[in-house]
Short mmCIF file of C-alpha atoms and ligand atoms in Angstrom, two decimals:
data_model
loop_
_atom_site.label_atom_id
_atom_site.label_comp_id
_atom_site.label_asym_id
_atom_site.label_seq_id
_atom_site.Cartn_x
_atom_site.Cartn_y
_atom_site.Cartn_z
CA MET V 1006 0.76 -53.08 8.95
CA SER V 1007 1.75 -49.41 8.58
CA GLU V 1008 5.21 -48.39 9.88
CA SER V 1009 3.54 -45.85 12.16
CA CYS V 1010 1.00 -48.38 13.52
CA ASN V 1011 -0.11 -47.55 17.07
CA GLN V 1012 -2.42 -50.61 17.27
CA ASP V 1013 -5.49 -48.37 17.37
CA CYS V 1014 -7.51 -49.12 14.23
CA SER V 1015 -10.23 -46.67 15.26
CA SER V 1016 -7.93 -43.67 14.74
CA CYS V 1017 -6.31 -45.00 11.56
CA SER V 1018 -7.65 -44.96 8.03
CA LYS V 1019 -5.16 -47.51 6.60
CA SER V 1020 -6.67 -50.70 5.29
CA CYS V 1021 -4.15 -53.36 6.19
CA ALA V 1022 -4.28 -57.11 6.75
CA SER V 1023 -3.83 -56.75 10.50
CA ARG V 1024 -6.82 -54.40 10.84
CA GLU V 1025 -8.77 -55.25 13.96
CA PRO V 1026 -10.94 -58.22 13.02
CA GLY V 1027 -14.64 -57.44 12.96
CA SER V 1028 -14.20 -53.66 12.99
CA LEU V 1029 -16.97 -52.05 10.98
CA LEU V 1030 -15.57 -48.53 11.28
CA GLU V 1031 -15.79 -46.58 8.06
CA LYS V 1032 -13.08 -44.27 6.79
CA PRO V 1033 -13.80 -40.56 6.42
CA HIS V 1034 -13.31 -38.81 3.06
CA ALA V 1035 -9.63 -38.50 2.16
CA GLN V 1036 -9.87 -34.68 2.25
CA SER V 1037 -11.55 -34.55 5.67
CA ARG V 1038 -9.75 -33.83 8.89
CA ILE V 1039 -11.89 -34.56 11.94
CA GLY V 1040 -10.61 -34.24 15.50
CA LYS V 1041 -12.86 -35.37 18.36
CA VAL V 1042 -16.30 -36.84 17.59
CA ILE V 1043 -18.95 -36.44 20.29
CA GLY V 1044 -22.28 -38.28 19.98
CA VAL V 1045 -25.33 -36.69 21.59
CA VAL V 1046 -27.81 -39.43 22.46
CA SER V 1047 -31.20 -39.79 24.08
CA GLY V 1048 -33.52 -42.66 24.86
CA LYS V 1049 -36.34 -41.14 22.84
CA GLY V 1050 -37.15 -38.14 20.65
CA GLY V 1051 -38.30 -34.73 21.83
CA VAL V 1052 -36.05 -34.37 24.89
CA GLY V 1053 -33.82 -31.67 23.40
CA LYS V 1054 -31.01 -33.72 21.83
CA SER V 1055 -30.84 -31.51 18.73
CA MET V 1056 -30.99 -28.33 20.79
CA ILE V 1057 -28.10 -29.54 22.95
CA SER V 1058 -26.03 -30.73 19.93
CA SER V 1059 -26.50 -27.26 18.44
CA MET V 1060 -25.70 -25.37 21.63
CA LEU V 1061 -22.56 -27.42 22.26
CA ALA V 1062 -21.36 -26.64 18.73
CA VAL V 1063 -22.19 -22.94 19.22
CA ASN V 1064 -20.22 -22.88 22.49
CA PHE V 1065 -17.18 -24.62 20.98
CA GLN V 1066 -17.24 -22.37 17.91
CA LYS V 1067 -17.37 -19.29 20.19
CA LYS V 1068 -14.27 -20.61 21.98
CA GLY V 1069 -12.37 -20.56 18.69
CA TYR V 1070 -12.54 -24.26 17.75
CA ARG V 1071 -13.46 -25.34 14.25
CA THR V 1072 -16.78 -27.08 14.81
CA ALA V 1073 -19.25 -29.24 12.89
CA ILE V 1074 -22.59 -30.96 13.41
CA MET V 1075 -23.58 -34.16 11.67
CA ASP V 1076 -27.36 -34.51 11.86
CA ALA V 1077 -27.70 -38.28 12.11
CA ASP V 1078 -31.33 -37.97 13.25
CA ILE V 1079 -32.43 -38.74 9.70
CA THR V 1080 -36.16 -39.09 10.34
CA GLY V 1081 -36.38 -36.04 12.61
CA PRO V 1082 -33.77 -33.63 11.22
CA SER V 1083 -33.88 -30.22 12.89
CA ILE V 1084 -30.33 -28.86 12.79
CA PRO V 1085 -30.67 -26.63 9.67
CA LYS V 1086 -33.89 -25.11 11.05
CA VAL V 1087 -32.46 -24.07 14.43
CA PHE V 1088 -29.56 -22.36 12.61
CA GLY V 1089 -31.90 -20.66 10.14
CA VAL V 1090 -30.15 -22.39 7.22
CA THR V 1091 -32.28 -22.60 4.10
CA GLU V 1092 -29.66 -23.18 1.40
CA LYS V 1093 -28.95 -26.70 0.10
CA ALA V 1094 -25.71 -28.65 0.34
CA THR V 1095 -23.64 -28.88 -2.82
CA GLY V 1096 -21.67 -31.75 -4.27
CA ASP V 1097 -19.61 -32.93 -7.21
CA GLU V 1098 -18.28 -36.28 -8.42
CA ASN V 1099 -15.68 -36.14 -5.65
CA ALA V 1100 -17.70 -35.27 -2.55
CA ILE V 1101 -20.60 -33.58 -0.77
CA TYR V 1102 -19.85 -30.25 0.92
CA PRO V 1103 -21.44 -29.14 4.21
CA VAL V 1104 -23.34 -25.89 4.57
CA VAL V 1105 -21.63 -23.35 6.82
CA THR V 1106 -23.69 -21.38 9.36
CA LYS V 1107 -23.37 -17.64 10.13
CA SER V 1108 -20.75 -18.24 12.83
CA GLY V 1109 -18.83 -20.81 10.74
CA ILE V 1110 -20.18 -24.18 11.96
CA GLN V 1111 -20.17 -26.86 9.24
CA ILE V 1112 -23.44 -28.81 9.13
CA MET V 1113 -24.77 -31.77 7.19
CA SER V 1114 -28.36 -32.96 7.41
CA VAL V 1115 -30.75 -34.86 5.20
CA ASN V 1116 -32.82 -31.66 5.09
CA LEU V 1117 -29.96 -29.98 3.20
CA LEU V 1118 -30.32 -32.63 0.48
CA LEU V 1119 -34.11 -32.95 0.16
CA GLU V 1120 -35.82 -30.80 -2.42
CA LYS V 1121 -38.47 -29.76 0.11
CA ASP V 1122 -37.48 -29.91 3.77
CA THR V 1123 -41.08 -30.64 4.69
CA ASP V 1124 -40.89 -33.97 2.81
CA PRO V 1125 -40.97 -36.88 5.27
CA VAL V 1126 -38.14 -39.40 5.17
CA ILE V 1127 -39.91 -42.74 4.78
CA TRP V 1128 -36.95 -45.06 4.62
CA ARG V 1129 -36.16 -48.40 6.19
CA GLY V 1130 -33.38 -48.78 8.79
CA PRO V 1131 -30.54 -49.89 6.45
CA VAL V 1132 -31.14 -46.93 4.11
CA ILE V 1133 -31.17 -44.52 7.05
CA ALA V 1134 -27.97 -46.01 8.47
CA GLY V 1135 -26.40 -45.92 4.97
CA THR V 1136 -27.16 -42.19 4.74
CA VAL V 1137 -25.38 -41.53 8.03
CA LYS V 1138 -22.37 -43.53 6.80
CA GLN V 1139 -22.33 -41.37 3.66
CA PHE V 1140 -22.31 -38.24 5.83
CA TRP V 1141 -19.08 -39.60 7.31
CA GLN V 1142 -17.48 -41.04 4.16
CA ASP V 1143 -18.56 -38.75 1.35
CA VAL V 1144 -18.72 -35.33 3.01
CA VAL V 1145 -15.55 -33.24 3.06
CA TRP V 1146 -15.32 -31.99 6.65
CA ASP V 1147 -12.87 -29.12 6.53
CA ASN V 1148 -10.31 -29.26 9.32
CA VAL V 1149 -12.76 -29.84 12.17
CA ASP V 1150 -11.61 -29.82 15.82
CA TYR V 1151 -14.93 -30.98 17.34
CA MET V 1152 -17.77 -32.72 15.54
CA PHE V 1153 -21.10 -33.20 17.33
CA VAL V 1154 -23.26 -36.05 16.04
CA ASP V 1155 -26.98 -35.57 16.71
CA MET V 1156 -27.64 -39.30 17.02
CA PRO V 1157 -30.83 -41.09 16.00
CA PRO V 1158 -32.94 -41.45 19.17
CA GLY V 1159 -33.30 -44.74 21.00
CA THR V 1160 -31.24 -47.92 21.05
CA GLY V 1161 -32.47 -49.65 17.88
CA ASP V 1162 -30.58 -50.84 14.80
CA VAL V 1163 -29.96 -47.37 13.37
CA PRO V 1164 -28.11 -45.88 16.38
CA LEU V 1165 -26.29 -49.20 16.73
CA THR V 1166 -25.03 -49.07 13.14
CA VAL V 1167 -23.95 -45.46 13.62
CA PHE V 1168 -21.99 -46.46 16.74
CA GLN V 1169 -20.33 -49.28 14.81
CA SER V 1170 -19.49 -47.23 11.72
CA ILE V 1171 -18.25 -43.91 13.11
CA PRO V 1172 -15.34 -43.66 15.56
CA ILE V 1173 -17.14 -41.80 18.35
CA ASP V 1174 -14.79 -40.56 21.08
CA GLY V 1175 -17.46 -39.95 23.71
CA ILE V 1176 -21.16 -39.48 24.22
CA VAL V 1177 -23.31 -37.00 26.09
CA ILE V 1178 -26.64 -38.46 27.27
CA VAL V 1179 -29.59 -36.06 27.19
CA THR V 1180 -32.63 -36.88 29.24
CA SER V 1181 -35.86 -35.33 30.43
CA PRO V 1182 -36.98 -35.59 34.06
CA GLN V 1183 -39.62 -38.21 33.14
CA GLU V 1184 -37.06 -40.46 31.43
CA LEU V 1185 -34.99 -40.52 34.61
CA VAL V 1186 -37.70 -42.49 36.37
CA SER V 1187 -37.91 -45.07 33.59
CA MET V 1188 -35.36 -47.58 32.29
CA ILE V 1189 -34.59 -45.55 29.14
CA VAL V 1190 -31.38 -43.98 30.44
CA GLY V 1191 -30.09 -47.37 31.56
CA LYS V 1192 -30.57 -48.71 28.03
CA ALA V 1193 -28.59 -45.82 26.49
CA VAL V 1194 -25.81 -46.39 29.05
CA LYS V 1195 -25.69 -50.13 28.27
CA MET V 1196 -25.55 -49.49 24.52
CA ALA V 1197 -22.56 -47.14 24.97
CA GLN V 1198 -20.82 -49.66 27.23
CA MET V 1199 -21.39 -52.49 24.75
CA MET V 1200 -19.95 -50.34 21.99
CA ASN V 1201 -17.00 -49.39 24.20
CA VAL V 1202 -17.70 -45.69 23.87
CA PRO V 1203 -16.85 -43.52 26.90
CA ILE V 1204 -19.73 -41.53 28.42
CA VAL V 1205 -18.81 -37.87 29.07
CA GLY V 1206 -21.87 -37.47 31.30
CA ILE V 1207 -25.58 -36.81 31.50
CA ILE V 1208 -27.59 -33.60 31.01
CA GLU V 1209 -31.12 -33.21 32.33
CA ASN V 1210 -33.03 -30.94 29.97
CA MET V 1211 -36.37 -29.27 30.73
CA SER V 1212 -35.39 -29.84 34.34
CA TYR V 1213 -37.43 -26.96 35.81
CA ALA V 1214 -39.05 -23.66 34.85
CA GLU V 1215 -38.20 -20.29 36.32
CA CYS V 1216 -40.93 -18.07 37.76
CA PRO V 1217 -40.91 -14.97 35.53
CA ASP V 1218 -41.62 -12.73 38.56
CA CYS V 1219 -39.32 -14.02 41.31
CA GLY V 1220 -36.93 -16.35 39.41
CA LYS V 1221 -37.75 -19.24 41.77
CA PRO V 1222 -37.41 -22.67 40.10
CA ILE V 1223 -40.72 -24.44 39.56
CA LYS V 1224 -40.26 -28.21 39.48
CA ILE V 1225 -42.98 -29.09 37.00
CA PHE V 1226 -42.14 -32.80 37.08
CA GLY V 1227 -41.43 -32.97 40.82
CA GLU V 1228 -38.02 -33.52 42.42
CA SER V 1229 -35.29 -34.47 39.98
CA HIS V 1230 -33.88 -38.01 40.02
CA ILE V 1231 -30.68 -37.10 38.18
CA LYS V 1232 -28.41 -37.57 41.20
CA GLU V 1233 -29.67 -41.11 41.89
CA VAL V 1234 -29.37 -42.08 38.23
CA ALA V 1235 -25.87 -40.59 38.04
CA VAL V 1236 -24.77 -42.61 41.09
CA LYS V 1237 -26.42 -45.79 39.79
CA TYR V 1238 -24.62 -45.66 36.45
CA HIS V 1239 -21.46 -43.82 37.61
CA LEU V 1240 -22.09 -40.85 35.34
CA PRO V 1241 -20.96 -37.25 35.87
CA VAL V 1242 -23.89 -34.78 35.91
CA LEU V 1243 -23.06 -32.15 33.29
CA GLY V 1244 -26.02 -29.84 33.84
CA GLN V 1245 -29.70 -29.24 34.51
CA ILE V 1246 -31.23 -26.96 31.90
CA PRO V 1247 -34.49 -25.10 32.52
CA ILE V 1248 -37.39 -25.16 30.14
CA THR V 1249 -37.42 -21.58 28.92
CA PRO V 1250 -39.02 -19.57 26.13
CA SER V 1251 -35.59 -18.14 25.21
CA ILE V 1252 -34.48 -21.63 24.06
CA SER V 1253 -37.67 -22.60 22.24
CA GLY V 1254 -37.92 -19.08 20.74
CA ALA V 1255 -34.33 -19.14 19.44
CA SER V 1256 -34.84 -22.63 17.95
CA ASP V 1257 -38.07 -21.61 16.25
CA ALA V 1258 -36.54 -18.40 14.88
CA GLY V 1259 -33.36 -20.13 13.64
CA ASN V 1260 -31.26 -17.99 15.99
CA VAL V 1261 -29.47 -20.47 18.24
CA GLU V 1262 -26.14 -18.79 17.51
CA GLU V 1263 -27.41 -15.67 19.29
CA LEU V 1264 -28.77 -17.48 22.35
CA ASP V 1265 -27.13 -16.38 25.63
CA GLY V 1266 -27.02 -18.59 28.69
CA ASP V 1267 -24.28 -20.28 30.63
CA TRP V 1268 -25.82 -23.74 30.78
CA PHE V 1269 -23.04 -25.65 29.05
CA ALA V 1270 -19.84 -24.55 30.81
CA VAL V 1271 -19.40 -27.87 32.67
CA THR V 1272 -20.10 -29.94 29.54
CA VAL V 1273 -17.67 -27.88 27.46
CA SER V 1274 -14.91 -28.30 30.06
CA ALA V 1275 -15.59 -32.05 30.35
CA ILE V 1276 -15.31 -32.49 26.57
CA GLU V 1277 -12.18 -30.32 26.37
CA ALA V 1278 -10.63 -32.45 29.13
CA MET V 1279 -11.15 -35.70 27.18
CA PRO V 1280 -7.88 -37.47 26.44
P1 ADP T 1321 -34.93 -33.99 20.06
O1 ADP T 1321 -33.75 -33.68 19.20
O2 ADP T 1321 -34.55 -34.74 21.31
O3 ADP T 1321 -36.06 -34.65 19.33
P2 ADP T 1321 -35.32 -31.10 20.10
O4 ADP T 1321 -33.94 -30.60 20.43
O5 ADP T 1321 -35.74 -31.02 18.66
O6 ADP T 1321 -35.52 -32.60 20.63
O7 ADP T 1321 -36.35 -30.36 21.06
C1 ADP T 1321 -37.75 -30.55 20.93
C2 ADP T 1321 -38.46 -29.20 21.07
O8 ADP T 1321 -38.30 -28.71 22.40
C3 ADP T 1321 -37.89 -28.12 20.15
O9 ADP T 1321 -38.92 -27.31 19.70
C4 ADP T 1321 -36.94 -27.33 21.06
O10 ADP T 1321 -36.83 -25.97 20.67
C5 ADP T 1321 -37.68 -27.42 22.39
N1 ADP T 1321 -36.76 -27.38 23.54
C6 ADP T 1321 -35.73 -28.21 23.78
N2 ADP T 1321 -35.15 -27.91 24.96
C7 ADP T 1321 -35.83 -26.85 25.47
C8 ADP T 1321 -35.72 -26.06 26.68
N3 ADP T 1321 -34.78 -26.32 27.60
N4 ADP T 1321 -36.59 -25.02 26.84
C9 ADP T 1321 -37.55 -24.78 25.92
N5 ADP T 1321 -37.72 -25.48 24.79
C10 ADP T 1321 -36.87 -26.52 24.56
#
Protein backbone atom coordinates (compact mmCIF):
# COMPACT_ATOMS: atom_id res chain seq x y z
CA MET A 1 0.00 0.00 0.00
CA SER A 2 1.27 3.51 -0.82
CA GLU A 3 2.09 5.81 2.13
CA SER A 4 -0.41 8.33 0.77
CA CYS A 5 -3.18 5.73 0.32
CA ASN A 6 -6.67 7.24 0.65
CA GLN A 7 -8.40 3.86 0.09
CA ASP A 8 -9.80 5.06 -3.24
CA CYS A 9 -8.29 2.84 -5.94
CA SER A 10 -10.27 4.62 -8.65
CA SER A 11 -8.27 7.84 -8.23
CA CYS A 12 -4.90 6.13 -7.78
CA SER A 13 -2.60 4.71 -10.42
CA LYS A 14 -0.41 2.67 -8.02
CA SER A 15 -0.47 -1.06 -8.54
CA CYS A 16 -0.24 -2.49 -5.06
CA ALA A 17 -1.23 -5.77 -3.43
CA SER A 18 -4.13 -4.17 -1.56
CA ARG A 19 -5.68 -2.79 -4.76
CA GLU A 20 -9.44 -3.16 -4.64
CA PRO A 21 -10.12 -6.78 -5.62
CA GLY A 22 -11.89 -7.14 -8.94
CA SER A 23 -11.24 -3.56 -10.07
CA LEU A 24 -10.78 -3.49 -13.83
CA LEU A 25 -9.89 0.20 -13.97
CA GLU A 26 -7.04 0.93 -16.33
CA LYS A 27 -4.28 3.42 -15.61
CA PRO A 28 -3.90 6.47 -17.83
CA HIS A 29 -0.59 7.19 -19.60
CA ALA A 30 2.12 8.25 -17.15
CA GLN A 31 2.37 11.68 -18.83
CA SER A 32 -1.38 12.36 -18.74
CA ARG A 33 -3.09 14.49 -16.17
CA ILE A 34 -6.86 14.15 -16.27
CA GLY A 35 -9.17 15.88 -13.81
CA LYS A 36 -12.89 15.08 -13.92
CA VAL A 37 -14.20 12.54 -16.45
CA ILE A 38 -17.81 12.96 -17.56
CA GLY A 39 -19.50 10.25 -19.65
CA VAL A 40 -22.26 11.31 -22.04
CA VAL A 41 -24.60 8.38 -22.57
CA SER A 42 -27.78 7.58 -24.46
CA GLY A 43 -29.98 4.54 -24.84
CA LYS A 44 -29.55 4.51 -28.61
CA GLY A 45 -27.76 6.35 -31.40
CA GLY A 46 -28.94 9.48 -33.18
CA VAL A 47 -30.33 11.38 -30.17
CA GLY A 48 -27.58 14.01 -30.10
CA LYS A 49 -25.04 12.48 -27.70
CA SER A 50 -22.07 13.60 -29.79
CA MET A 51 -23.50 17.06 -30.29
CA ILE A 52 -23.98 17.45 -26.53
CA SER A 53 -20.50 16.03 -25.70
CA SER A 54 -19.06 18.60 -28.12
CA MET A 55 -21.12 21.52 -26.83
CA LEU A 56 -20.27 20.74 -23.20
CA ALA A 57 -16.57 20.71 -24.09
CA VAL A 58 -16.97 24.00 -26.02
CA ASN A 59 -18.71 25.60 -23.03
CA PHE A 60 -16.06 24.43 -20.54
CA GLN A 61 -13.22 25.52 -22.83
CA LYS A 62 -14.85 28.98 -23.15
CA LYS A 63 -14.92 29.20 -19.36
CA GLY A 64 -11.15 28.79 -19.28
CA TYR A 65 -10.88 25.10 -18.35
CA ARG A 66 -8.52 22.79 -20.19
CA THR A 67 -10.92 20.43 -21.94
CA ALA A 68 -10.84 17.18 -23.91
CA ILE A 69 -13.22 14.82 -25.69
CA MET A 70 -12.64 11.11 -25.97
CA ASP A 71 -14.81 9.77 -28.80
CA ALA A 72 -15.64 6.32 -27.47
CA ASP A 73 -18.45 5.91 -30.02
CA ILE A 74 -16.11 3.82 -32.15
CA THR A 75 -18.63 2.63 -34.74
CA GLY A 76 -20.30 6.04 -35.14
CA PRO A 77 -17.48 8.55 -34.60
CA SER A 78 -18.54 12.12 -35.32
CA ILE A 79 -16.45 14.35 -33.04
CA PRO A 80 -13.72 15.33 -35.57
CA LYS A 81 -16.37 16.22 -38.16
CA VAL A 82 -18.37 18.59 -35.95
CA PHE A 83 -15.12 20.43 -35.08
CA GLY A 84 -14.04 20.55 -38.72
CA VAL A 85 -10.86 18.60 -37.90
CA THR A 86 -9.35 16.85 -40.91
CA GLU A 87 -5.77 16.25 -39.74
CA LYS A 88 -4.73 12.86 -38.33
CA ALA A 89 -3.49 12.07 -34.83
CA THR A 90 0.23 11.50 -34.46
CA GLY A 91 2.13 9.01 -32.36
CA ASP A 92 5.55 7.63 -31.52
CA GLU A 93 6.86 4.60 -29.63
CA ASN A 94 5.88 6.30 -26.38
CA ALA A 95 2.32 7.46 -27.00
CA ILE A 96 -0.49 8.71 -29.24
CA TYR A 97 -1.14 12.46 -29.22
CA PRO A 98 -4.61 14.02 -29.50
CA VAL A 99 -5.51 16.55 -32.17
CA VAL A 100 -6.23 20.03 -30.82
CA THR A 101 -9.21 22.00 -32.16
CA LYS A 102 -9.24 25.72 -33.05
CA SER A 103 -10.24 26.74 -29.52
CA GLY A 104 -7.79 24.32 -27.86
CA ILE A 105 -9.93 21.24 -27.07
CA GLN A 106 -7.94 17.98 -27.19
CA ILE A 107 -9.77 15.24 -29.10
CA MET A 108 -9.18 11.58 -29.85
CA SER A 109 -11.37 9.55 -32.17
CA VAL A 110 -10.96 6.47 -34.31
CA ASN A 111 -11.56 8.75 -37.30
CA LEU A 112 -8.27 10.52 -36.49
CA LEU A 113 -6.48 7.19 -36.91
CA LEU A 114 -8.21 5.73 -39.98
CA GLU A 115 -6.65 6.41 -43.34
CA LYS A 116 -10.04 7.37 -44.79
CA ASP A 117 -12.64 8.62 -42.33
CA THR A 118 -15.38 7.21 -44.54
CA ASP A 119 -14.09 3.67 -43.89
CA PRO A 120 -16.56 1.74 -41.72
CA VAL A 121 -15.31 0.23 -38.47
CA ILE A 122 -16.30 -3.43 -38.75
CA TRP A 123 -14.91 -4.75 -35.50
CA ARG A 124 -16.23 -7.09 -32.85
CA GLY A 125 -17.03 -5.85 -29.32
CA PRO A 126 -13.72 -6.76 -27.61
CA VAL A 127 -11.69 -4.95 -30.29
CA ILE A 128 -13.90 -1.88 -29.99
CA ALA A 129 -13.63 -1.89 -26.20
CA GLY A 130 -9.85 -2.42 -26.50
CA THR A 131 -9.59 0.68 -28.69
CA VAL A 132 -11.38 2.79 -26.08
CA LYS A 133 -9.02 1.45 -23.40
CA GLN A 134 -6.08 2.48 -25.60
CA PHE A 135 -7.53 5.99 -25.88
CA TRP A 136 -7.27 6.11 -22.09
CA GLN A 137 -3.95 4.31 -21.59
CA ASP A 138 -1.85 5.24 -24.61
CA VAL A 139 -2.93 8.80 -25.38
CA VAL A 140 -1.08 11.61 -23.63
CA TRP A 141 -3.85 13.91 -22.37
CA ASP A 142 -2.14 17.17 -21.59
CA ASN A 143 -3.19 18.63 -18.25
CA VAL A 144 -6.94 18.26 -18.75
CA ASP A 145 -9.43 19.71 -16.23
CA TYR A 146 -12.58 18.18 -17.78
CA MET A 147 -12.73 15.24 -20.17
CA PHE A 148 -16.03 14.39 -21.88
CA VAL A 149 -16.40 10.80 -23.05
CA ASP A 150 -18.84 10.39 -25.96
CA MET A 151 -19.89 6.90 -24.86
CA PRO A 152 -20.90 4.05 -27.17
CA PRO A 153 -24.72 4.09 -27.35
CA GLY A 154 -26.85 1.54 -25.53
CA THR A 155 -26.21 -0.75 -22.58
CA GLY A 156 -24.37 -3.63 -24.26
CA ASP A 157 -20.93 -5.11 -23.62
CA VAL A 158 -18.97 -2.21 -25.12
CA PRO A 159 -20.39 0.58 -22.91
CA LEU A 160 -20.14 -1.81 -19.97
CA THR A 161 -16.43 -2.42 -20.57
CA VAL A 162 -15.84 1.31 -20.92
CA PHE A 163 -17.59 1.91 -17.58
CA GLN A 164 -15.43 -0.77 -15.96
CA SER A 165 -12.13 0.40 -17.45
CA ILE A 166 -12.27 4.19 -17.17
CA PRO A 167 -12.80 5.99 -13.85
CA ILE A 168 -15.88 8.01 -14.82
CA ASP A 169 -16.82 10.64 -12.23
CA GLY A 170 -20.36 11.23 -13.47
CA ILE A 171 -22.66 10.76 -16.42
CA VAL A 172 -25.06 12.97 -18.32
CA ILE A 173 -27.95 11.05 -19.92
CA VAL A 174 -29.13 12.37 -23.29
CA THR A 175 -32.54 11.38 -24.51
CA SER A 176 -35.03 12.24 -27.21
CA PRO A 177 -38.72 12.78 -26.43
CA GLN A 178 -39.62 9.36 -27.92
CA GLU A 179 -37.12 7.53 -25.70
CA LEU A 180 -38.75 9.02 -22.62
CA VAL A 181 -41.88 7.00 -23.25
CA SER A 182 -39.94 3.75 -23.61
CA MET A 183 -37.81 1.80 -21.12
CA ILE A 184 -34.51 2.90 -22.68
CA VAL A 185 -33.76 5.65 -20.15
CA GLY A 186 -34.45 3.26 -17.27
CA LYS A 187 -31.86 0.84 -18.67
CA ALA A 188 -29.19 3.57 -18.90
CA VAL A 189 -29.98 4.62 -15.31
CA LYS A 190 -29.71 1.01 -14.06
CA MET A 191 -26.39 0.50 -15.84
CA ALA A 192 -24.93 3.62 -14.17
CA GLN A 193 -26.25 2.51 -10.78
CA MET A 194 -24.79 -0.98 -11.20
CA MET A 195 -21.44 0.55 -12.10
CA ASN A 196 -21.67 2.92 -9.13
CA VAL A 197 -21.31 5.99 -11.31
CA PRO A 198 -23.17 9.12 -10.16
CA ILE A 199 -25.71 10.58 -12.62
CA VAL A 200 -25.35 14.36 -13.04
CA GLY A 201 -28.78 14.53 -14.70
CA ILE A 202 -30.79 14.13 -17.86
CA ILE A 203 -31.03 16.33 -20.98
CA GLU A 204 -33.93 16.09 -23.41
CA ASN A 205 -32.65 16.89 -26.88
CA MET A 206 -34.82 17.69 -29.90
CA SER A 207 -37.44 18.55 -27.31
CA TYR A 208 -39.40 21.03 -29.46
CA ALA A 209 -39.02 23.27 -32.50
CA GLU A 210 -39.43 27.03 -32.51
CA CYS A 211 -41.79 28.71 -34.96
CA PRO A 212 -39.53 30.86 -37.16
CA ASP A 213 -42.19 33.61 -37.30
CA CYS A 214 -43.48 33.92 -33.73
CA GLY A 215 -40.92 31.91 -31.71
CA LYS A 216 -43.68 29.76 -30.19
CA PRO A 217 -42.50 26.24 -29.27
CA ILE A 218 -43.98 23.52 -31.48
CA LYS A 219 -44.12 20.20 -29.64
CA ILE A 220 -43.53 17.87 -32.56
CA PHE A 221 -43.61 14.76 -30.38
CA GLY A 222 -46.44 15.95 -28.10
CA GLU A 223 -46.09 16.90 -24.43
CA SER A 224 -42.72 16.07 -22.92
CA HIS A 225 -42.45 13.27 -20.35
CA ILE A 226 -39.13 14.44 -18.94
CA LYS A 227 -40.56 15.58 -15.61
CA GLU A 228 -42.22 12.20 -14.91
CA VAL A 229 -39.08 10.30 -15.89
CA ALA A 230 -36.93 12.60 -13.73
CA VAL A 231 -39.18 12.00 -10.71
CA LYS A 232 -39.33 8.24 -11.35
CA TYR A 233 -35.54 7.86 -11.41
CA HIS A 234 -34.67 10.78 -9.08
CA LEU A 235 -32.72 12.62 -11.77
CA PRO A 236 -32.15 16.38 -12.05
CA VAL A 237 -33.40 17.80 -15.38
CA LEU A 238 -30.44 19.64 -16.91
CA GLY A 239 -32.16 21.06 -19.97
CA GLN A 240 -34.56 20.76 -22.88
CA ILE A 241 -32.88 21.60 -26.16
CA PRO A 242 -34.86 22.56 -29.27
CA ILE A 243 -34.36 20.96 -32.62
CA THR A 244 -32.91 23.84 -34.60
CA PRO A 245 -31.13 24.37 -37.91
CA SER A 246 -28.41 26.36 -36.12
CA ILE A 247 -27.27 23.15 -34.34
CA SER A 248 -27.50 20.81 -37.32
CA GLY A 249 -25.94 23.49 -39.58
CA ALA A 250 -22.99 24.06 -37.22
CA SER A 251 -22.41 20.29 -36.89
CA ASP A 252 -22.52 19.78 -40.65
CA ALA A 253 -20.18 22.72 -41.29
CA GLY A 254 -17.70 21.68 -38.59
CA ASN A 255 -18.33 24.94 -36.71
CA VAL A 256 -19.61 23.87 -33.30
CA GLU A 257 -17.07 26.12 -31.60
CA GLU A 258 -18.86 29.14 -33.09
CA LEU A 259 -22.37 28.03 -32.13
CA ASP A 260 -24.17 30.49 -29.82
CA GLY A 261 -26.97 29.44 -27.51
CA ASP A 262 -27.39 29.27 -23.78
CA TRP A 263 -28.74 25.74 -23.57
CA PHE A 264 -26.06 24.26 -21.33
CA ALA A 265 -25.76 26.71 -18.41
CA VAL A 266 -27.51 24.38 -15.92
CA THR A 267 -25.46 21.34 -17.04
CA VAL A 268 -22.20 23.28 -16.81
CA SER A 269 -23.02 24.47 -13.27
CA ALA A 270 -24.06 20.95 -12.21
CA ILE A 271 -20.77 19.49 -13.46
CA GLU A 272 -18.72 22.29 -11.88
CA ALA A 273 -20.51 21.63 -8.58
CA MET A 274 -19.53 17.94 -8.56
CA PRO A 275 -17.41 17.04 -5.53
P1 LIG B 1 -25.61 10.58 -31.53
O1 LIG B 1 -24.23 10.93 -31.07
O2 LIG B 1 -26.56 10.38 -30.38
O3 LIG B 1 -25.65 9.44 -32.50
P2 LIG B 1 -25.49 13.10 -32.98
O4 LIG B 1 -25.00 14.05 -31.92
O5 LIG B 1 -24.49 12.62 -33.98
O6 LIG B 1 -26.22 11.84 -32.31
O7 LIG B 1 -26.75 13.77 -33.68
C1 LIG B 1 -27.39 13.16 -34.79
C2 LIG B 1 -27.72 14.23 -35.84
O8 LIG B 1 -28.70 15.13 -35.33
C3 LIG B 1 -26.52 15.10 -36.21
O9 LIG B 1 -26.57 15.40 -37.57
C4 LIG B 1 -26.70 16.36 -35.37
O10 LIG B 1 -26.14 17.51 -35.99
C5 LIG B 1 -28.22 16.47 -35.34
N1 LIG B 1 -28.71 17.12 -34.11
C6 LIG B 1 -28.48 16.73 -32.85
N2 LIG B 1 -29.14 17.53 -31.99
C7 LIG B 1 -29.80 18.45 -32.73
C8 LIG B 1 -30.67 19.57 -32.43
N3 LIG B 1 -30.99 19.87 -31.17
N4 LIG B 1 -31.13 20.31 -33.47
C9 LIG B 1 -30.83 19.98 -34.75
N5 LIG B 1 -30.03 18.95 -35.09
C10 LIG B 1 -29.53 18.18 -34.10
